[in-house]
Amino acid sequence: MGFFEGLWLFIWTVIKILCIVVPLLLSVAYLTYAERKVIGAIQVRKGPNRVGWMGLLQPIADVLKLLTKEVLVPTNSHRFLFLIAPILSLAPAFAAWAVIPFSDTKVLADVNAGLLYVLALTSIGVYGVIIAGWASNSKYAFLGAMRSAAQIVSYEIAMGFALVGVLMVSGSLNLGDIVRAQEGSIFHWFWLPLFPLFIVYFISGVAETNRAPFDVAEGESEIVAGFHVDYSGMAFALFFLAEYANMIMIAALAVIMFLGGWLSPIPFIPDGIGWFFVKTGFMLFFFLWFRATFPRYRYDQIMRLGWKVFIPVTILWLTVEAVAILLEIGPWFDVRAS
Amino acid sequence: MELKVVVFWVFSLVLIGAAVGVITTRNPVQAALFLVLAFFNSAIIWMLMEAEFLAITLVLVYVGAVMVLFLFVVMMLDVNLVPQREGFTRYLPLGGLIAATIVVQMIFLIRVRWFSPENFPAPTPRGADYSNTEELGRAIYTDYLFQFEVAAVILLVAIIAAIALTMRRRPDTKYQTPGEQVQVKKEDRLRVVSMDAEK
């Protein structure tokens, strides 16, 4: 490969990355808007409605406010780790998007072990939280970090088992191939044969992103704001950004693995990238709905749910699935790559 | 120089630096974080060798789970550094002996004939559709199934033994039984008393 070809490849890749990251940032901004509007509607309020038409410029105003605020570094905190923690939580949240297939052809890196890559990167995200909690040198932040570490390790196992179920029925770790294995109609998607795994995956996803009702790492009423209590300005905004990017990521993964990605639900309507966005938006709505509906879990209840309910459920369903694959029960278990 | 070689040098230098950091830094949390960095860099070096499954599994298992638990414990320890250095001169001869043994062993291992670079030519790059996940799966679950099962049983025994060692009866611990809590009725908890109005 010549020098200019290499340079062109580099520039072209950067352009493609920007094509993913810029819309992602915009979706994060408007997800916060949607969250406030949806929760407002559920609680019979109006939500933001002052900045711009229907409050549509509210996220922009929030970003500007956070940008102009000072980033305070507490005394006796570990300065380097304190400042690098928000970056450590944001970077994996963005890097995981490299392997997400938006449509049949639109994917940045079509790698074989895509599912594993996503799982590995989402598990790295916890370091931002742990390091932030430790480096702040504050008891509240530290408690938040401890809770988050225990919670994420517990739910990762259930999540991993749920993904094992998906790769057993699709016979591939490549996210594009997983979607292609669900070709057909809405009843060919994996949510139907893997319904318990779908539920376990999504609830574990809510727990992994530290969202309500699993937000004990923040726990406003108990430990103020948990791991990011000492962060202000842009450093706080980065944590916020990472949390919402992870939410969109979990929703997108649920769509790819259980709801047929870019495939259309009815056979005669063409497939397309639009379906992917519609389904992801649908899954994201659940995150907001959960937050407005459920009170926060108590810490021991979270542990009980993760270890004593989800893991047995996933193992049981993997056994059922293995039998179904042996018996080649259609239409899901007989189309495996042989 | 090829780009791949540059990448290799950058990451292996960071890896060695992080490994040195693990044993030289005073703060245990920083040492654990250096170890995380070392794991991550070795994963990238494995990735350069086209062992993507093992590389990602290294990140997933060691960085994502084992080191999180490590940090969890290390952060809660209140390590006092002064008594740690007390016996430095006393333990120096023994420590030096162990270090020397390890160094001699490694020199012998690296110098033996099957470990020389001539016997390890650069692997031929595989095509884009080659999946070493499938190859590994075939090796573990088809070719070496029996050995794999034996290893799994040994691990299971180790898990049960670890749980059995730490389990102890604590009669003063209060447990909740969510099933009973859910089935509680109004009559069990609430007593309605009719009494005259206070003046």
Coordinates of C-alpha atoms in Angstrom, one line a residue:
Chain A
M1 CA 0.0 0.0 0.0
G2 CA 1.4 3.4 -1.0
F3 CA 1.7 6.3 1.3
F4 CA -1.2 8.3 -0.2
E5 CA -3.4 5.2 -0.2
G6 CA -2.7 4.7 3.4
L7 CA -3.3 8.4 4.1
W8 CA -6.6 8.3 2.2
L9 CA -7.7 5.2 4.1
F10 CA -6.9 7.0 7.4
I11 CA -8.9 10.1 6.4
W12 CA -11.8 8.0 5.0
T13 CA -12.0 6.1 8.3
V14 CA -11.9 9.3 10.3
I15 CA -14.8 10.6 8.2
K16 CA -16.7 7.4 8.8
I17 CA -16.1 7.6 12.6
L18 CA -17.3 11.2 12.5
C19 CA -20.5 10.0 10.7
I20 CA -21.2 7.8 13.7
V21 CA -20.0 10.0 16.6
V22 CA -21.6 13.3 15.6
P23 CA -25.2 11.8 15.2
L24 CA -24.5 9.9 18.4
L25 CA -23.7 13.1 20.3
L26 CA -26.9 14.7 18.9
S27 CA -29.0 11.7 19.9
V28 CA -27.5 11.9 23.4
A29 CA -28.5 15.6 23.6
Y30 CA -32.0 14.9 22.4
L31 CA -32.3 11.8 24.5
T32 CA -32.0 14.0 27.6
Y33 CA -34.7 16.2 26.1
A34 CA -36.9 13.2 25.4
E35 CA -36.3 11.9 28.9
R36 CA -37.4 15.1 30.5
K37 CA -40.4 15.4 28.2
V38 CA -41.5 11.8 28.6
I39 CA -41.1 11.8 32.4
G40 CA -42.9 15.1 32.5
A41 CA -45.8 13.7 30.5
I42 CA -45.9 10.6 32.8
Q43 CA -46.0 12.9 35.9
V44 CA -48.6 15.2 34.2
R45 CA -46.1 18.1 33.8
K46 CA -45.0 20.0 30.8
G47 CA -41.2 19.4 30.9
P48 CA -38.8 21.9 29.4
N49 CA -40.7 24.4 27.2
R50 CA -38.9 27.7 27.4
V51 CA -35.7 27.6 25.3
G52 CA -36.7 27.5 21.7
W53 CA -39.9 26.1 20.2
M54 CA -41.4 23.5 22.6
G55 CA -38.1 23.7 24.5
L56 CA -36.2 22.1 21.6
L57 CA -33.1 24.1 22.2
Q58 CA -32.9 23.1 25.9
P59 CA -30.1 20.5 25.4
I60 CA -28.0 23.1 23.6
A61 CA -28.5 25.5 26.4
D62 CA -27.5 22.8 28.9
V63 CA -24.3 22.0 27.0
L64 CA -23.4 25.7 26.8
K65 CA -24.0 26.1 30.6
L66 CA -21.8 23.1 31.4
L67 CA -19.0 24.2 29.0
T68 CA -18.7 27.6 30.6
K69 CA -18.5 26.2 34.2
E70 CA -15.2 25.7 36.0
V71 CA -13.9 22.1 36.5
L72 CA -13.1 22.0 40.2
V73 CA -10.5 19.5 41.5
P74 CA -10.9 18.8 45.2
T75 CA -7.9 19.1 47.5
N76 CA -6.3 15.8 48.4
S77 CA -7.8 14.1 45.4
H78 CA -5.6 12.2 43.0
R79 CA -5.4 14.9 40.3
F80 CA -4.4 12.8 37.3
L81 CA -6.8 10.0 38.0
F82 CA -9.6 12.5 38.9
L83 CA -9.3 14.1 35.5
I84 CA -8.8 11.0 33.4
A85 CA -11.8 9.1 34.9
P86 CA -14.5 10.8 32.8
I87 CA -12.5 10.1 29.7
L88 CA -12.1 6.5 30.7
S89 CA -15.9 6.1 31.0
L90 CA -16.6 7.9 27.7
A91 CA -14.0 6.3 25.5
P92 CA -15.4 2.7 25.7
A93 CA -18.9 4.0 25.3
F94 CA -17.9 5.5 22.0
A95 CA -15.5 2.8 20.8
A96 CA -18.1 0.0 21.1
W97 CA -20.1 1.7 18.3
A98 CA -17.4 0.6 15.8
V99 CA -18.9 -2.8 15.3
I100 CA -22.6 -1.9 15.3
P101 CA -24.2 -2.7 12.0
F102 CA -26.7 0.0 11.1
S103 CA -27.8 -1.7 8.0
D104 CA -26.7 -4.6 5.8
T105 CA -23.7 -2.7 4.5
K106 CA -23.3 0.2 6.9
V107 CA -20.8 -0.9 9.5
L108 CA -17.5 0.7 10.4
A109 CA -15.6 -2.5 11.3
D110 CA -17.2 -5.8 10.3
V111 CA -15.2 -8.0 12.7
N112 CA -15.7 -11.7 13.4
A113 CA -15.8 -11.4 17.2
G114 CA -18.0 -8.3 17.3
L115 CA -20.3 -9.5 20.1
L116 CA -17.3 -10.3 22.3
Y117 CA -15.7 -6.9 21.5
V118 CA -18.9 -5.1 22.5
L119 CA -19.1 -7.1 25.8
A120 CA -15.4 -6.4 26.6
L121 CA -15.8 -2.7 26.0
T122 CA -18.9 -2.3 28.0
S123 CA -17.2 -4.1 30.9
I124 CA -14.2 -1.6 30.7
G125 CA -16.7 1.3 31.2
V126 CA -16.8 0.5 34.9
Y127 CA -13.3 1.8 35.4
G128 CA -14.3 5.3 34.9
V129 CA -16.8 5.0 37.7
I130 CA -14.4 3.2 40.1
I131 CA -11.5 5.5 39.4
A132 CA -13.7 8.6 39.8
G133 CA -15.0 7.4 43.1
W134 CA -11.6 6.6 44.5
A135 CA -9.7 9.6 43.1
S136 CA -12.3 12.1 44.5
N137 CA -11.2 11.2 48.0
S138 CA -14.7 11.5 49.3
K139 CA -16.8 9.0 51.2
Y140 CA -19.9 9.4 49.2
A141 CA -18.1 9.0 45.9
F142 CA -16.2 6.0 47.2
L143 CA -19.4 4.3 48.3
G144 CA -20.9 4.9 44.9
A145 CA -17.8 3.4 43.3
M146 CA -18.0 0.2 45.5
R147 CA -21.6 -0.3 44.8
S148 CA -21.1 0.2 41.1
A149 CA -18.2 -2.3 40.9
A150 CA -20.2 -5.0 42.7
Q151 CA -23.3 -4.4 40.6
I152 CA -21.6 -4.4 37.3
V153 CA -19.6 -7.6 38.0
S154 CA -22.8 -9.3 39.1
Y155 CA -24.9 -8.4 36.1
E156 CA -22.2 -9.0 33.6
I157 CA -22.5 -12.7 34.1
A158 CA -26.2 -12.8 33.5
M159 CA -25.7 -10.6 30.5
G160 CA -22.9 -12.8 29.1
F161 CA -25.1 -15.9 29.5
A162 CA -27.9 -14.2 27.6
L163 CA -25.5 -13.4 24.8
V164 CA -24.3 -17.0 24.8
G165 CA -28.0 -17.9 24.0
V166 CA -28.0 -15.6 21.0
L167 CA -24.8 -16.9 19.6
M168 CA -26.0 -20.5 20.0
V169 CA -29.0 -19.9 17.9
S170 CA -27.3 -17.7 15.3
G171 CA -24.0 -19.6 15.1
S172 CA -21.9 -16.5 14.8
L173 CA -20.2 -13.8 16.9
N174 CA -20.5 -11.3 14.0
L175 CA -23.3 -8.8 14.7
G176 CA -24.2 -8.6 11.0
D177 CA -24.5 -12.3 10.8
I178 CA -26.7 -12.4 13.9
V179 CA -29.1 -10.0 12.3
R180 CA -29.0 -12.0 9.0
A181 CA -29.9 -15.2 10.9
Q182 CA -33.2 -13.5 11.9
E183 CA -34.3 -13.0 8.3
G184 CA -38.1 -13.5 7.7
S185 CA -40.8 -11.7 9.7
I186 CA -41.3 -10.4 13.2
F187 CA -41.8 -14.0 14.3
H188 CA -38.3 -15.1 13.0
W189 CA -36.6 -12.6 15.3
F190 CA -34.9 -14.0 18.3
W191 CA -37.1 -12.3 20.9
L192 CA -39.7 -15.1 20.5
P193 CA -37.6 -18.2 21.1
L194 CA -35.2 -16.4 23.5
F195 CA -37.8 -14.4 25.4
P196 CA -36.4 -15.0 28.9
L197 CA -32.9 -14.2 27.7
F198 CA -34.2 -11.0 26.0
I199 CA -35.8 -9.9 29.3
V200 CA -32.7 -10.8 31.3
Y201 CA -30.4 -9.1 28.8
F202 CA -32.4 -5.8 28.8
I203 CA -32.8 -5.6 32.6
S204 CA -29.0 -6.4 33.0
G205 CA -28.4 -3.7 30.5
V206 CA -30.3 -1.2 32.6
A207 CA -28.3 -2.3 35.6
E208 CA -25.0 -2.0 33.7
T209 CA -25.7 1.5 32.6
N210 CA -26.5 2.5 36.3
R211 CA -30.0 3.7 35.3
A212 CA -33.0 3.7 37.5
P213 CA -34.2 1.5 39.2
F214 CA -30.6 0.2 39.5
D215 CA -28.9 3.6 40.1
V216 CA -27.5 2.8 43.5
A217 CA -24.1 4.1 42.3
E218 CA -25.6 7.6 42.1
G219 CA -28.4 7.2 44.7
E220 CA -29.3 10.9 45.1
S221 CA -31.3 10.3 48.2
E222 CA -28.6 8.2 50.0
I223 CA -25.2 9.1 48.8
V224 CA -25.9 12.5 47.2
A225 CA -24.8 11.7 43.6
G226 CA -22.4 8.9 44.2
F227 CA -19.2 8.6 42.2
H228 CA -19.6 12.0 40.4
V229 CA -20.5 14.1 43.4
D230 CA -17.2 16.1 43.1
Y231 CA -17.3 16.6 39.4
S232 CA -18.5 19.9 37.8
G233 CA -18.6 21.5 34.4
M234 CA -17.4 19.5 31.4
A235 CA -16.0 16.6 33.5
F236 CA -19.5 16.0 34.8
A237 CA -20.9 16.4 31.3
L238 CA -18.6 13.6 30.1
F239 CA -20.0 11.2 32.6
F240 CA -23.5 12.2 31.6
L241 CA -22.6 11.7 27.9
A242 CA -21.1 8.3 28.6
E243 CA -24.2 7.1 30.5
Y244 CA -26.5 8.1 27.7
A245 CA -24.2 6.8 25.0
N246 CA -24.2 3.5 26.9
M247 CA -28.0 3.5 27.1
I248 CA -28.3 4.0 23.3
M249 CA -25.7 1.2 22.9
I250 CA -27.7 -1.3 25.1
A251 CA -30.9 -0.4 23.2
A252 CA -29.1 -0.9 19.8
L253 CA -27.6 -4.2 20.9
A254 CA -31.0 -5.5 22.1
V255 CA -32.4 -4.5 18.7
I256 CA -29.6 -6.3 16.8
M257 CA -29.7 -9.5 18.8
F258 CA -33.4 -9.9 19.6
L259 CA -35.4 -7.6 17.3
G260 CA -33.8 -8.2 14.0
G261 CA -31.7 -5.0 13.5
W262 CA -32.4 -3.4 10.2
L263 CA -34.9 -6.1 9.1
S264 CA -38.5 -5.1 8.6
P265 CA -41.2 -6.8 10.7
I266 CA -43.5 -7.7 7.8
P267 CA -42.0 -9.6 4.8
F268 CA -43.2 -7.4 2.0
I269 CA -42.0 -4.0 3.4
P270 CA -38.4 -3.4 2.5
D271 CA -35.6 -3.6 5.1
G272 CA -33.6 -0.5 5.9
I273 CA -31.6 1.6 8.3
G274 CA -34.9 3.3 9.3
W275 CA -36.1 0.2 11.0
F276 CA -33.0 0.1 13.1
F277 CA -33.5 3.6 14.4
V278 CA -37.2 3.1 15.0
K279 CA -36.6 -0.1 17.1
T280 CA -33.7 1.5 19.0
G281 CA -36.0 4.4 19.9
F282 CA -38.6 2.0 21.0
M283 CA -36.2 0.2 23.3
L284 CA -34.8 3.6 24.6
F285 CA -38.4 4.5 25.6
F286 CA -38.3 1.7 28.1
F287 CA -35.3 3.2 29.9
L288 CA -37.3 6.4 30.4
W289 CA -40.4 4.6 31.3
F290 CA -38.6 2.5 33.9
R291 CA -37.1 5.6 35.5
A292 CA -40.5 7.2 35.9
T293 CA -42.2 4.1 37.2
F294 CA -40.0 2.1 39.6
P295 CA -38.5 3.1 42.9
R296 CA -34.8 2.4 43.4
Y297 CA -33.8 -1.1 44.3
R298 CA -32.3 -1.8 47.7
Y299 CA -28.7 -2.9 47.4
D300 CA -29.3 -6.5 48.7
Q301 CA -32.3 -6.8 46.4
I302 CA -30.1 -6.0 43.5
M303 CA -27.6 -8.7 44.4
R304 CA -30.4 -11.2 45.0
L305 CA -31.9 -10.4 41.6
G306 CA -28.6 -10.7 39.7
W307 CA -27.2 -13.8 41.3
K308 CA -30.2 -15.8 42.5
V309 CA -32.8 -15.0 39.8
F310 CA -31.2 -14.0 36.5
I311 CA -28.3 -16.5 36.4
P312 CA -30.5 -19.6 37.1
V313 CA -33.0 -18.4 34.6
T314 CA -30.4 -17.9 31.9
I315 CA -28.8 -21.3 32.6
L316 CA -32.2 -23.0 32.5
W317 CA -33.1 -21.4 29.2
L318 CA -29.7 -22.3 27.7
T319 CA -30.5 -25.9 28.4
V320 CA -33.9 -25.7 26.8
E321 CA -32.3 -24.0 23.8
A322 CA -29.7 -26.7 23.5
V323 CA -32.4 -29.4 23.4
A324 CA -34.3 -27.3 20.8
I325 CA -31.2 -27.0 18.7
L326 CA -30.6 -30.8 18.9
L327 CA -34.2 -31.5 17.9
E328 CA -34.0 -28.8 15.2
I329 CA -37.3 -27.1 16.1
G330 CA -38.2 -24.6 13.4
P331 CA -38.2 -21.9 12.3
W332 CA -35.4 -20.7 14.5
F333 CA -33.3 -23.7 15.5
D334 CA -33.0 -25.4 12.1
V335 CA -31.4 -22.6 10.1
R336 CA -28.1 -22.6 11.9
A337 CA -24.9 -22.3 9.9
S338 CA -23.7 -25.8 9.4
Chain B
M1 CA 9.6 0.3 9.1
E2 CA 6.2 -1.3 8.8
L3 CA 3.3 0.3 10.6
K4 CA 2.6 -3.0 12.5
V5 CA 6.1 -3.0 13.9
V6 CA 5.8 0.5 15.1
V7 CA 2.5 -0.4 16.8
F8 CA 4.1 -3.4 18.4
W9 CA 7.0 -1.4 19.8
V10 CA 4.7 1.4 21.2
F11 CA 2.5 -1.1 22.9
S12 CA 5.2 -3.4 24.2
L13 CA 7.1 -0.4 25.7
V14 CA 3.9 0.8 27.4
L15 CA 3.4 -2.8 28.6
I16 CA 6.9 -3.0 30.1
G17 CA 6.6 0.4 31.6
A18 CA 3.2 -0.5 33.2
A19 CA 4.7 -3.8 34.5
V20 CA 7.5 -1.9 36.2
G21 CA 5.0 0.5 37.6
V22 CA 3.1 -2.3 39.2
I23 CA 6.0 -3.2 41.4
T24 CA 7.6 0.2 42.0
T25 CA 4.6 2.4 42.9
R26 CA 3.8 2.8 46.5
N27 CA 0.1 3.2 46.3
P28 CA -1.7 -0.2 46.0
V29 CA -4.6 1.2 44.0
Q30 CA -2.1 2.7 41.5
A31 CA -0.3 -0.6 41.3
A32 CA -3.6 -2.4 40.5
L33 CA -4.4 0.2 37.8
F34 CA -0.9 -0.3 36.3
L35 CA -1.7 -4.0 36.1
V36 CA -4.9 -3.2 34.2
L37 CA -2.9 -1.1 31.8
A38 CA -0.4 -4.0 31.4
F39 CA -3.3 -6.5 30.7
F40 CA -4.8 -4.2 28.1
N41 CA -1.5 -3.7 26.3
S42 CA -0.8 -7.4 26.2
A43 CA -4.3 -7.9 24.8
I44 CA -3.4 -5.5 22.0
I45 CA -0.1 -7.4 21.3
W46 CA -2.1 -10.7 21.0
M47 CA -4.4 -8.9 18.7
L48 CA -1.4 -8.0 16.5
M49 CA -0.7 -11.7 16.4
E50 CA -4.2 -12.3 15.0
A51 CA -5.4 -14.0 18.1
E52 CA -8.4 -11.7 18.4
F53 CA -10.6 -14.2 20.4
L54 CA -7.9 -14.6 23.1
A55 CA -7.2 -10.9 23.1
I56 CA -10.8 -9.9 23.6
T57 CA -11.3 -12.6 26.2
L58 CA -8.2 -11.3 28.1
V59 CA -9.8 -7.8 28.3
L60 CA -13.3 -9.2 29.1
V61 CA -12.1 -11.6 31.9
Y62 CA -9.1 -10.0 33.4
V63 CA -9.7 -6.3 32.8
G64 CA -13.5 -6.4 33.0
A65 CA -14.0 -8.8 35.9
V66 CA -10.9 -10.0 37.8
M67 CA -9.2 -6.6 38.1
V68 CA -12.5 -4.9 39.1
L69 CA -12.8 -7.3 42.1
F70 CA -9.1 -6.8 42.8
L71 CA -9.6 -3.0 42.9
F72 CA -12.7 -3.5 45.0
V73 CA -10.6 -5.3 47.7
V74 CA -7.5 -3.1 47.4
M75 CA -9.5 0.1 47.7
M76 CA -11.1 -1.1 50.9
L77 CA -7.8 -2.1 52.5
D78 CA -6.2 0.6 54.6
V79 CA -2.6 -0.3 53.8
N80 CA 0.0 1.1 56.2
L81 CA 3.2 1.5 54.4
V82 CA 5.7 1.8 57.3
P83 CA 5.5 -1.8 58.7
Q84 CA 5.8 -3.1 55.2
R85 CA 9.4 -1.9 54.8
E86 CA 10.5 -2.8 58.3
G87 CA 12.0 -6.2 57.5
F88 CA 13.5 -5.1 54.2
T89 CA 17.1 -6.0 55.0
R90 CA 16.1 -9.2 56.8
Y91 CA 14.2 -10.6 53.8
L92 CA 16.6 -9.2 51.2
P93 CA 18.8 -12.4 51.0
L94 CA 15.8 -14.7 50.6
G95 CA 14.1 -12.4 48.1
G96 CA 17.4 -12.0 46.1
L97 CA 17.8 -15.8 46.0
I98 CA 14.2 -16.3 44.6
A99 CA 14.7 -13.5 42.1
A100 CA 18.0 -15.0 40.9
T101 CA 16.4 -18.4 40.5
I102 CA 13.6 -17.0 38.4
V103 CA 16.1 -15.0 36.3
V104 CA 18.2 -18.2 35.7
Q105 CA 15.2 -20.2 34.9
M106 CA 14.0 -17.7 32.4
I107 CA 17.4 -17.4 30.7
F108 CA 17.5 -21.2 30.3
L109 CA 14.0 -21.3 28.9
I110 CA 14.6 -18.5 26.5
R111 CA 18.0 -19.8 25.3
V112 CA 16.8 -23.4 24.7
R113 CA 16.6 -24.2 21.0
W114 CA 12.8 -24.3 20.6
F115 CA 12.4 -20.8 21.9
S116 CA 14.7 -19.1 19.4
P117 CA 13.3 -16.8 16.8
E118 CA 14.4 -19.0 13.9
N119 CA 11.9 -21.6 15.1
F120 CA 9.1 -19.1 15.2
P121 CA 8.7 -17.5 11.8
A122 CA 6.1 -14.8 11.6
P123 CA 2.7 -16.4 11.2
T124 CA 1.2 -16.2 7.7
P125 CA -1.6 -13.7 7.7
R126 CA -5.0 -15.3 7.3
G127 CA -7.8 -14.1 5.1
A128 CA -10.5 -11.8 6.4
D129 CA -13.1 -14.6 6.6
Y130 CA -10.9 -16.8 8.8
S131 CA -12.3 -17.0 12.3
N132 CA -10.0 -18.3 15.0
T133 CA -13.0 -18.4 17.4
E134 CA -14.3 -21.3 15.4
E135 CA -10.8 -23.0 15.3
L136 CA -10.6 -22.6 19.1
G137 CA -14.1 -24.0 19.6
R138 CA -13.3 -27.0 17.5
A139 CA -10.1 -27.6 19.3
I140 CA -11.7 -27.3 22.8
Y141 CA -15.0 -28.9 22.2
T142 CA -14.2 -31.6 19.6
D143 CA -10.5 -32.5 19.6
Y144 CA -9.7 -32.1 23.3
L145 CA -13.2 -32.5 24.8
F146 CA -12.1 -34.9 27.5
Q147 CA -9.2 -32.8 28.8
F148 CA -11.5 -29.8 28.7
E149 CA -14.1 -31.5 30.8
V150 CA -11.6 -32.7 33.3
A151 CA -10.3 -29.1 33.7
A152 CA -13.9 -27.8 34.1
V153 CA -14.6 -30.4 36.8
I154 CA -11.4 -29.4 38.7
L155 CA -12.4 -25.7 38.5
L156 CA -15.9 -26.6 39.8
V157 CA -14.4 -28.5 42.7
A158 CA -12.2 -25.4 43.4
I159 CA -15.2 -23.1 43.4
I160 CA -17.2 -25.4 45.7
A161 CA -14.1 -25.7 48.0
A162 CA -13.7 -21.9 48.2
I163 CA -17.3 -21.5 49.1
A164 CA -17.2 -24.3 51.7
L165 CA -14.1 -22.7 53.3
T166 CA -15.6 -19.3 53.7
M167 CA -19.1 -20.5 54.7
R168 CA -19.7 -20.4 58.4
R169 CA -22.9 -20.4 60.3
R170 CA -23.7 -17.0 61.8
P171 CA -26.8 -17.5 64.0
D172 CA -27.1 -13.8 64.8
T173 CA -27.5 -12.8 61.1
K174 CA -31.0 -11.7 60.2
Y175 CA -32.3 -12.9 56.9
Q176 CA -35.3 -11.9 54.9
T177 CA -37.6 -14.2 53.1
P178 CA -39.1 -12.2 50.3
G179 CA -41.8 -14.9 49.7
E180 CA -43.1 -14.4 53.3
Q181 CA -42.9 -10.7 53.0
V182 CA -45.0 -10.7 49.9
Q183 CA -47.7 -12.9 51.4
V184 CA -48.2 -10.7 54.5
K185 CA -51.8 -9.7 55.0
K186 CA -53.3 -6.7 56.7
E187 CA -54.5 -8.8 59.6
D188 CA -50.9 -10.0 60.5
R189 CA -49.6 -6.5 61.0
L190 CA -52.4 -4.2 61.8
R191 CA -54.7 -4.1 64.8
V192 CA -57.7 -1.9 64.7
V193 CA -58.7 -0.6 68.1
S194 CA -61.9 1.2 68.7
M195 CA -61.6 3.8 71.4
D196 CA -63.5 6.8 72.7
A197 CA -62.7 10.1 71.3
E198 CA -60.2 12.2 73.3
K199 CA -61.4 15.5 74.7

